[in-house]
Short mmCIF file of C-alpha atoms in Angstrom, two decimals:
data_model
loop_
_atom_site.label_atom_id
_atom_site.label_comp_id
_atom_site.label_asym_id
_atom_site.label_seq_id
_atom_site.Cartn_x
_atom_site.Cartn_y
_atom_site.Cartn_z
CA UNK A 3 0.00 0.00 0.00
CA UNK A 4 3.05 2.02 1.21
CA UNK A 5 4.58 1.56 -2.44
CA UNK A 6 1.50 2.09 -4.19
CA UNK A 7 1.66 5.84 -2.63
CA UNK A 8 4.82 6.70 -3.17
CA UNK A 9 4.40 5.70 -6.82
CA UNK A 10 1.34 7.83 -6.78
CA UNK A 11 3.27 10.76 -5.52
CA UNK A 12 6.28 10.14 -8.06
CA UNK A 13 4.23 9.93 -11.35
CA UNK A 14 2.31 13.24 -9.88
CA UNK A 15 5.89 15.19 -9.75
CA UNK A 16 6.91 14.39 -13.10
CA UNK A 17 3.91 15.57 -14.40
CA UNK A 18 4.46 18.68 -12.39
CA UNK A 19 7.92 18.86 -13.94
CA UNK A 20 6.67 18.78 -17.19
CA UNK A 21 4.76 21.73 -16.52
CA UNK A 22 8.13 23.49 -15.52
CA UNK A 23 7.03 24.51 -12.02
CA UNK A 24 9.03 27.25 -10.28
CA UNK A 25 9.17 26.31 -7.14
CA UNK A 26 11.70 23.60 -7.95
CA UNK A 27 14.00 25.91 -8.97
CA UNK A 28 13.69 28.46 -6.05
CA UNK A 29 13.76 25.56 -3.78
CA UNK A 30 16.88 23.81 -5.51
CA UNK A 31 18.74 26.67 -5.99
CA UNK A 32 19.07 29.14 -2.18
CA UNK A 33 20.80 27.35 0.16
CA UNK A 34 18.49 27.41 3.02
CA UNK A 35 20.88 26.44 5.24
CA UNK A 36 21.49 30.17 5.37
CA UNK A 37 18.34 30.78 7.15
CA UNK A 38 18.67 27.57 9.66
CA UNK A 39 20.86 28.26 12.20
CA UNK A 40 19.31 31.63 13.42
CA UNK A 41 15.74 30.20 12.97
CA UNK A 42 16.99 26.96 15.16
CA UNK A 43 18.82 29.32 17.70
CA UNK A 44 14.93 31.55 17.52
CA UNK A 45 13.52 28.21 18.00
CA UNK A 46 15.36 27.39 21.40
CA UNK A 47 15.27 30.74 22.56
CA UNK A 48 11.47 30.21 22.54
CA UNK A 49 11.47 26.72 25.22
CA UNK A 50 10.58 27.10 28.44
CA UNK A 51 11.51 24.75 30.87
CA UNK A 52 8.72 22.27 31.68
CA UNK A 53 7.23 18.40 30.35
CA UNK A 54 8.73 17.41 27.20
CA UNK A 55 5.41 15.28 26.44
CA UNK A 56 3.10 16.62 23.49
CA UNK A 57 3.53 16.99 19.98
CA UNK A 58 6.58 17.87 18.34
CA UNK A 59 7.19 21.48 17.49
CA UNK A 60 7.08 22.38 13.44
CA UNK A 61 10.62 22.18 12.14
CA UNK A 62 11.38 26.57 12.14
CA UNK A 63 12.70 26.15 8.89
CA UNK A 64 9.50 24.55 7.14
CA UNK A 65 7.85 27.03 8.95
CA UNK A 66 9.73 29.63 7.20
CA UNK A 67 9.27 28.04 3.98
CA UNK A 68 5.30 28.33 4.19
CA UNK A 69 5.42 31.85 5.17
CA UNK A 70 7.53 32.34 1.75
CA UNK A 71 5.12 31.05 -0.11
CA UNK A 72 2.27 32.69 1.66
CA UNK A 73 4.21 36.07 0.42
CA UNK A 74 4.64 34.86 -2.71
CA UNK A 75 1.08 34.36 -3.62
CA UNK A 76 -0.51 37.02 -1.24
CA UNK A 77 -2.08 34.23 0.76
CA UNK A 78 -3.95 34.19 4.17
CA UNK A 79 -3.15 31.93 6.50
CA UNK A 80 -6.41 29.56 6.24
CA UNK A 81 -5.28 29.93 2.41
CA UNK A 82 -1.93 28.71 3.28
CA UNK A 83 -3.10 25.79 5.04
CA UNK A 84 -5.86 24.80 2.57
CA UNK A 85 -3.34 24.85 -0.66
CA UNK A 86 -0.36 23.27 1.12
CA UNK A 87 -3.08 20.62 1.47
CA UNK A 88 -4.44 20.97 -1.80
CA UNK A 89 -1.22 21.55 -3.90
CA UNK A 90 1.16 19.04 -4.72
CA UNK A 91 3.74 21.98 -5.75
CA UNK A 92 3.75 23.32 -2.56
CA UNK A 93 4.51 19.97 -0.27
CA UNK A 94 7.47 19.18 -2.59
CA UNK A 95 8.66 22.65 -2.00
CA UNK A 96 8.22 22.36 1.77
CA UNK A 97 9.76 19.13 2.06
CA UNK A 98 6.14 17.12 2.67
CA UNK A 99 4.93 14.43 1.91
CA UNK A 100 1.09 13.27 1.22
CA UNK A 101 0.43 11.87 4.62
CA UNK A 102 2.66 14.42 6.69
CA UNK A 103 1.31 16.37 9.35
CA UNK A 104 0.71 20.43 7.89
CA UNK A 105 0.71 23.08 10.36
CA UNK A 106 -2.86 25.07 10.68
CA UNK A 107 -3.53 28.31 10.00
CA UNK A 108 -3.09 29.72 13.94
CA UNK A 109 0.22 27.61 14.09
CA UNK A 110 1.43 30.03 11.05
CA UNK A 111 -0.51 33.33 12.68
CA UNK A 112 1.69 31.96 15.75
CA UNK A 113 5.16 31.76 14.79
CA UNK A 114 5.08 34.85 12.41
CA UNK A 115 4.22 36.59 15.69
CA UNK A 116 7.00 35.57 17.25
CA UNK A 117 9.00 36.63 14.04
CA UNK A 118 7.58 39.88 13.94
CA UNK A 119 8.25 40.62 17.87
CA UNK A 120 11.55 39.26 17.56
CA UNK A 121 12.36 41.42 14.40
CA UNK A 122 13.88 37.99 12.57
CA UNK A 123 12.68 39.08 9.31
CA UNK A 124 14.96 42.10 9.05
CA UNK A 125 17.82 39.62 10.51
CA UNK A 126 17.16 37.16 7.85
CA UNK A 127 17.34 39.78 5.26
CA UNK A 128 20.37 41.45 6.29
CA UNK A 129 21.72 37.56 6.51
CA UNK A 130 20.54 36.47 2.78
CA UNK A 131 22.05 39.89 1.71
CA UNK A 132 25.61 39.37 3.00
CA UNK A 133 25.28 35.74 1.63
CA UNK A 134 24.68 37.60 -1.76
CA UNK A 135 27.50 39.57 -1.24
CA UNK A 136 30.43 36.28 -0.19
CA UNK A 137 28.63 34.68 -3.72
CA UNK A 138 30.11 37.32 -5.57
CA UNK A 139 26.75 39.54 -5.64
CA UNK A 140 28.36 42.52 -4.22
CA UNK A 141 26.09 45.85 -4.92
CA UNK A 142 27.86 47.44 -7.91
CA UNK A 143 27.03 50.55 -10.43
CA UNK A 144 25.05 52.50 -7.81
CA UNK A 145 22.18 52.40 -6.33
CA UNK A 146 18.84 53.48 -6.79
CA UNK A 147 15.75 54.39 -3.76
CA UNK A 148 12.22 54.36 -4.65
CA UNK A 149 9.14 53.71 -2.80
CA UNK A 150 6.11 51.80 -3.29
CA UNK A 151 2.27 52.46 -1.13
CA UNK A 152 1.13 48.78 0.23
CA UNK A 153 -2.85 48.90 1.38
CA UNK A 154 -4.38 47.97 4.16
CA UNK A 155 -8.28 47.32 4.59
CA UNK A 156 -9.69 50.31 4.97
CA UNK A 157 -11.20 51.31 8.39
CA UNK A 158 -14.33 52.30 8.97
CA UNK A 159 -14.07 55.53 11.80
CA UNK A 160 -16.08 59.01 12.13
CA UNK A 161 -14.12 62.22 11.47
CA UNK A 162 -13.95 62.61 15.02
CA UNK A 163 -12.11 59.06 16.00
CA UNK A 164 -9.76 60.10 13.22
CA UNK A 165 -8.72 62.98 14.76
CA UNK A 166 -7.86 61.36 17.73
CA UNK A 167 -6.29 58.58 15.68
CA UNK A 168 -4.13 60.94 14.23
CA UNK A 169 -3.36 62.85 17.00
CA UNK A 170 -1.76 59.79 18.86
CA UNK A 171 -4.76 58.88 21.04
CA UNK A 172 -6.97 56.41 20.09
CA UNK A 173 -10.84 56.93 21.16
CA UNK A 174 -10.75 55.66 24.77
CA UNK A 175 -14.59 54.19 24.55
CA UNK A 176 -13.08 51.84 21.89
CA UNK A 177 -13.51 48.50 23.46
CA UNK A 178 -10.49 45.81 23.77
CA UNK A 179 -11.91 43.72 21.28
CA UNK A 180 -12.86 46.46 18.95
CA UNK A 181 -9.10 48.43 19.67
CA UNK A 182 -7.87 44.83 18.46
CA UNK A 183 -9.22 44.91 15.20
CA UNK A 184 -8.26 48.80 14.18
CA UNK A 185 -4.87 49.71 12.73
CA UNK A 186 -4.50 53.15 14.25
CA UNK A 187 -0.54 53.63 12.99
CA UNK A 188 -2.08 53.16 8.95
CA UNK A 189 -2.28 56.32 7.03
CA UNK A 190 -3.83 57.51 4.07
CA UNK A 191 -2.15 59.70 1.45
CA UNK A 192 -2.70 60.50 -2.06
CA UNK A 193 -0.81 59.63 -4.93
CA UNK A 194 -1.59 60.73 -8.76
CA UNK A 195 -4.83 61.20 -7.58
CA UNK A 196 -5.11 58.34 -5.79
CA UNK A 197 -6.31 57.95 -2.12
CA UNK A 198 -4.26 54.83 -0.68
CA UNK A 199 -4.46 53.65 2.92
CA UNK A 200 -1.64 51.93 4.41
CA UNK A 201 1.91 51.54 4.44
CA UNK A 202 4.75 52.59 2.38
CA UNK A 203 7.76 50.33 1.20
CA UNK A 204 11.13 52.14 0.71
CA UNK A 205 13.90 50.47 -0.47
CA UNK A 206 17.41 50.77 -2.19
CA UNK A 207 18.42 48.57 -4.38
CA UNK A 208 21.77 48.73 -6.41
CA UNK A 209 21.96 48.69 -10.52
CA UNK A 210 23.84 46.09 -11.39
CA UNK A 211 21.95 43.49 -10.06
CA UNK A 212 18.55 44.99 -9.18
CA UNK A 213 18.45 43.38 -5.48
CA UNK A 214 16.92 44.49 -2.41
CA UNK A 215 19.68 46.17 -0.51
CA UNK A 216 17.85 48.08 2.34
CA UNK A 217 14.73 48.73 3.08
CA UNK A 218 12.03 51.00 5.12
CA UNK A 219 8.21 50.68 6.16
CA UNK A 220 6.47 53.69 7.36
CA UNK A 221 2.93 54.52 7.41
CA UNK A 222 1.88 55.61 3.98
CA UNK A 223 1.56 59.63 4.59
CA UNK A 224 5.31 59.74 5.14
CA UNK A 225 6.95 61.62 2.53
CA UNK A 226 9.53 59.34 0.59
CA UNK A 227 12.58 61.69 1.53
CA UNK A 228 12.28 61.57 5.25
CA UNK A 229 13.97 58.24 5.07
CA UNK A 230 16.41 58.68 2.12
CA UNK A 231 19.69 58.82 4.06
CA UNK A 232 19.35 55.70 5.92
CA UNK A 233 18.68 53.97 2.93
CA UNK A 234 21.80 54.43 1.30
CA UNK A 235 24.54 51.80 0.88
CA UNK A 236 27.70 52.72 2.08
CA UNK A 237 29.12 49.36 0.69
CA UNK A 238 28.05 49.81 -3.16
CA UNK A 239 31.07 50.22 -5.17
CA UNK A 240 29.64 53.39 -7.43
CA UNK A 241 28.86 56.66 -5.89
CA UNK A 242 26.19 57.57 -8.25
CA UNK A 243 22.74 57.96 -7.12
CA UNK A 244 18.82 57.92 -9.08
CA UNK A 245 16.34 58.87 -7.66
CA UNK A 246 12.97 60.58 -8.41
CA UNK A 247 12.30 63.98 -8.04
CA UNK A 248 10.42 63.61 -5.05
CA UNK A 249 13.93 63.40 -3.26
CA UNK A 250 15.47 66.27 -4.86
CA UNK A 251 16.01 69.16 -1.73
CA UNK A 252 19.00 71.66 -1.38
CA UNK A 253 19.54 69.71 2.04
CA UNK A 254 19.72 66.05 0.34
CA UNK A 255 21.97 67.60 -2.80
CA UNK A 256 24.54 68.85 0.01
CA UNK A 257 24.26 65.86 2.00
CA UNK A 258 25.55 63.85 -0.86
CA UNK A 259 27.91 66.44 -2.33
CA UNK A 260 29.36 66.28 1.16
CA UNK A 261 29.43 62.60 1.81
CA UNK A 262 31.14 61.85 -1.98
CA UNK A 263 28.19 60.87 -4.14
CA UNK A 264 27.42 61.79 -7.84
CA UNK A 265 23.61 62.67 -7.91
CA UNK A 266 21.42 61.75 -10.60
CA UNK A 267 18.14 63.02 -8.62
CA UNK A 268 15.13 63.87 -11.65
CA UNK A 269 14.81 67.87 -11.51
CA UNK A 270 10.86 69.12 -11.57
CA UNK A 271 9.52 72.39 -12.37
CA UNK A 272 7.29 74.83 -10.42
CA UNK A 273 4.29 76.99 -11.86
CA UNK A 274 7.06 79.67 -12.76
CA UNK A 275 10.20 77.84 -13.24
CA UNK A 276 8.56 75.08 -16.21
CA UNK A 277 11.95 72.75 -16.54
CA UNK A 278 14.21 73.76 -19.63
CA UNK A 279 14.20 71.79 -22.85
CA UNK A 280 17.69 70.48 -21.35
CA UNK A 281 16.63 69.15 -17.94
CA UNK A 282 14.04 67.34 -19.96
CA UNK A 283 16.08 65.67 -21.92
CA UNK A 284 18.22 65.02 -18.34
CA UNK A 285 15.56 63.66 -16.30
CA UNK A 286 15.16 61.13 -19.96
CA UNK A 287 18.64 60.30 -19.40
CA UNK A 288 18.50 59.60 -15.43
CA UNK A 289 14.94 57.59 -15.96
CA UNK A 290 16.90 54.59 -18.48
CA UNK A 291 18.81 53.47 -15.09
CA UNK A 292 16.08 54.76 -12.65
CA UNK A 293 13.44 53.20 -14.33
CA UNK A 294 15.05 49.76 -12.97
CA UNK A 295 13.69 49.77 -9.58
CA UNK A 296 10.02 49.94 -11.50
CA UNK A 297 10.91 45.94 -12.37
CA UNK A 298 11.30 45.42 -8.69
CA UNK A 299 7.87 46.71 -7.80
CA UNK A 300 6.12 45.35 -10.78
CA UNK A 301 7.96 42.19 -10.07
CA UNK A 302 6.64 41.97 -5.86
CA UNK A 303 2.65 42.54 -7.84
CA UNK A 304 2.93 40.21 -10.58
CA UNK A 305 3.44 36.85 -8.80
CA UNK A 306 1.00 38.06 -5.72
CA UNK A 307 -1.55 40.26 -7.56
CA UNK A 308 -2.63 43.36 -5.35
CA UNK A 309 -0.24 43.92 -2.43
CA UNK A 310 -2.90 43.92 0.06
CA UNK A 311 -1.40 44.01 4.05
CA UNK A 312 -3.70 41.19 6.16
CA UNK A 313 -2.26 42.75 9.18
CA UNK A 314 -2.91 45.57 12.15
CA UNK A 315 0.06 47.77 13.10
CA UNK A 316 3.37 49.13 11.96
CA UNK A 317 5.11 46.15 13.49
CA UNK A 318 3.66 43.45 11.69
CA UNK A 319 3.61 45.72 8.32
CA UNK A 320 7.47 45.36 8.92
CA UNK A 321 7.47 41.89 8.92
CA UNK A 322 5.29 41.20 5.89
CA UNK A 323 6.64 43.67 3.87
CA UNK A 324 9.95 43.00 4.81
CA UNK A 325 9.38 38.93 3.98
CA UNK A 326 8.47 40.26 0.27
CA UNK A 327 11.38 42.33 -0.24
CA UNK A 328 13.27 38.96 0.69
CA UNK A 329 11.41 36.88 -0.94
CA UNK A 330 11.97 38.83 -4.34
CA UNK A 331 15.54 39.18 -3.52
CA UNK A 332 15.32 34.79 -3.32
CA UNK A 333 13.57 35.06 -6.84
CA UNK A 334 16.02 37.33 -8.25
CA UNK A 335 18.71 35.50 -7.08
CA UNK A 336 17.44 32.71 -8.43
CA UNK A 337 16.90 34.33 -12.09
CA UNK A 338 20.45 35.41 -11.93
CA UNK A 339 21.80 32.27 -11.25
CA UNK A 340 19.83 30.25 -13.92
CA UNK A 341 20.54 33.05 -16.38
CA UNK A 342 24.11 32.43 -15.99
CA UNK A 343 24.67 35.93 -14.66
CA UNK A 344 28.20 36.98 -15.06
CA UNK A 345 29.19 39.00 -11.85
CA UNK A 346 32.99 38.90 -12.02
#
C-alpha cells in the first residue's frame, strides 16, 4: 500500500515537472541552510523549561518556507493551510509528503508573531544579503531608492475618532476587542490622484543586479525623503545615485555632495520655473537606469496580484513587507543564477 503511494506521488511530480514549475527551482537553488541556524537558535530561545510530552514542534525552517510562499502568492493563513493541502507543488517545495502532518492556519498566525516581535525578518534579510555579497553579488554601479504604497483594509471611523487617531490617542470608549481589530498607525495619502491607505515600502536597491539592498516601512503619509539617508549603501562600489524627483532638496543635494556621491536626482519644475528643454532631456537620461527599480515593484505585484497588508500595526507591516522584499531578492537571485549571470 506504502509503495502504491509513493508511486502515486512520483508519477504526480513528473507531471508537475513537465509543466516546468518554479518552485523547484527556487527551492533547488538558495541554500536554506542560510536561514537555519538563526531560525533553530529563535527556536530554542522560545522553550521554556517544563514536560517534554506533546507533539513535536514544526521544524522553524518549514515554517519559514510556508510563510515564503504565503508572500509569494498574497495568501492568508487559512489559504496557506488549505493549498499546502491541496497543492502538490507546494509539499514538494516544503519538504512534505502526502500523509505528513501540515501546520494550521493559527500555528502560522503563531510563529510569524513571534518573528515579527523578535524582528527575525529584518535579521534574515540582512543575513541572505551578506550571503549575496560572499557569492560574488556585491552591490555594484550605484544604487537606486524608490518607494512603493502597500494597502491595508480600509477602516471604517467618524471624522472625530480620526482625529484622535491621528493625534496619537486612540478613542478611549473603543472596546479591547474592537481596539484589536483597528490599525491606528495606517495612514492615508494620495498619490496621482489616488487615495491609498496603508503603508509605504522604501527600499534601495543597487543597478547592477537589481536586489533588495535596504529597506524601510512607514505609514503611507510619510513623505519618501524623510527616510532617504538611511537607505543608502555605504558598501556599493559606485557613488552615483537615481532617484525621483520627489527626493530632490538643497539639504539632500549637500548631503551627498558632502558625503562623496554623484547625484542623478530627476529635476521638476514649479508653476514659474517650467523645466528647460535640457533638464528634460536630463531627467530622460536619469529615468533609463532609474526606471530599474520599476521591475522590482512590478515584479513583488505580478506573482501576488494586489499587495494587500492582512495585518494591524506598523510592526507586523514590517514583517510582511519586509518577507516580500526577501522573498523577491530569493527570486532574483534565483533568475540570476539560472541566467548564468556573469558578476565577475
Amino acid at each position: 500500500m506504502r509503495q502504491g503511494k509513493l508511486f502515486f506521488e512520483e508519477m504526480a511530480y513528473q507531471r508537475l515537472d513537465k509543466g516546468k514549475d518554479p518552485l523547484v527551482t527556487l527551492a533547488e537553488t538558495v541554500d536554506w541552510r542560510i536561514f537555519e541556524e538563526p531560525l533553530r537558535a529563535f527556536r530554542e530561545s522560545l522553550r521554556t523549561t517544563g514536560s517534554p510530552a506533546g507533539r513535536k514542534p514544526f521544524d522553524p525552517l518549514l515554517m519559514f518556507k510556508i510563510l515564503v510562499l504565503g508572500s509569494l502568492y498574497n495568501l492568508s493563513d487559512d489559504a496557506m493551510e488549505y493549498q499546502i493541502r491541496d497543492r502538490l507543488s507546494f509539499q514538494r517545495f516544503c519538504g512534505l509528503s502526502l500523509e505528513d502532518r501540515v501546520p494550521d492556519a493559527k500555528t502560522l498566525w503563531l510563529f510569524r508573531e513571534q518573528l515579527t516581535q523578535a524582528g527575525l525578518v529584518e535579521f534574515l534579510f540582512a543575513r541572505f544579503d551578506e550571503a549575496l555579497r560572499q557569492m560574488g553579488l556585491e552591490a555594484r554601479k550605484g544604487q537606486i531608492v524608490d518607494a512603493s504604497l502597500v494597502s491595508v483594509p480600509i477602516q471604517r471611523n467618524s471624522r472625530e475618532e480620526n482625529r484622535q487617531i491621528r493625534e496619537g490617542n486612540p478613542p478611549q470608549e473603543w472596546s479591547e476587542t474592537k481596539s484589536r481589530q483597528k490599525d491606528t498607525e495606517a495612514r492615508w495619502t494620495v498619490k496621482n490622484g489616488k487615495s491609498t491607505f496603508g503603508y509605504k515600502n522604501h527600499i534601495e536597491a543597487d543597478v547592477s543586479c537589481k536586489l533588495i539592498r535596504r529597506y524601510a516601512v512607514t505609514p503611507a503619509s510619510v513623505h519618501d525623503s524623510q527616510v532617504f539617508k538611511e537607505l543608502l549603501d555605504l558598501g556599493n562600489t559606485s557613488k552615483d545615485v537615481w532617484a525621483d524627483s520627489a527626493y530632490r532638496s538643497a539639504s539632500h543635494l549637500e548631503y551627498l555632495r558632502q558625503v562623496g556621491y554623484r547625484e542623478h536626482i530627476q529635476r521638476k519644475g514649479t508653476s514659474g520655473h517650467p523645466l528647460t528643454r535640457w533638464e528634460k532631456q536630463g531627467n530622460r537620461t536619469r529615468s533609463r537606469i532609474r526606471s530599474r527599480v520599476e521591475h522590482i515593484f512590478a515584479a513583488q505585484k505580478q506573482q501576488a496580484g494586489t499587495l494587500l497588508l492582512r495585518s494591524i500595526g506598523l510592526a507586523r507591516a514590517k514583517a510582511r513587507i519586509g518577507l516580500r522584499n526577501l522573498v523577491y531578492n530569493l527570486q532574483r537571485f534565483t533568475y540570476l543564477v539560472t541566467q548564468v549571470y556573469v558578476w565577475a
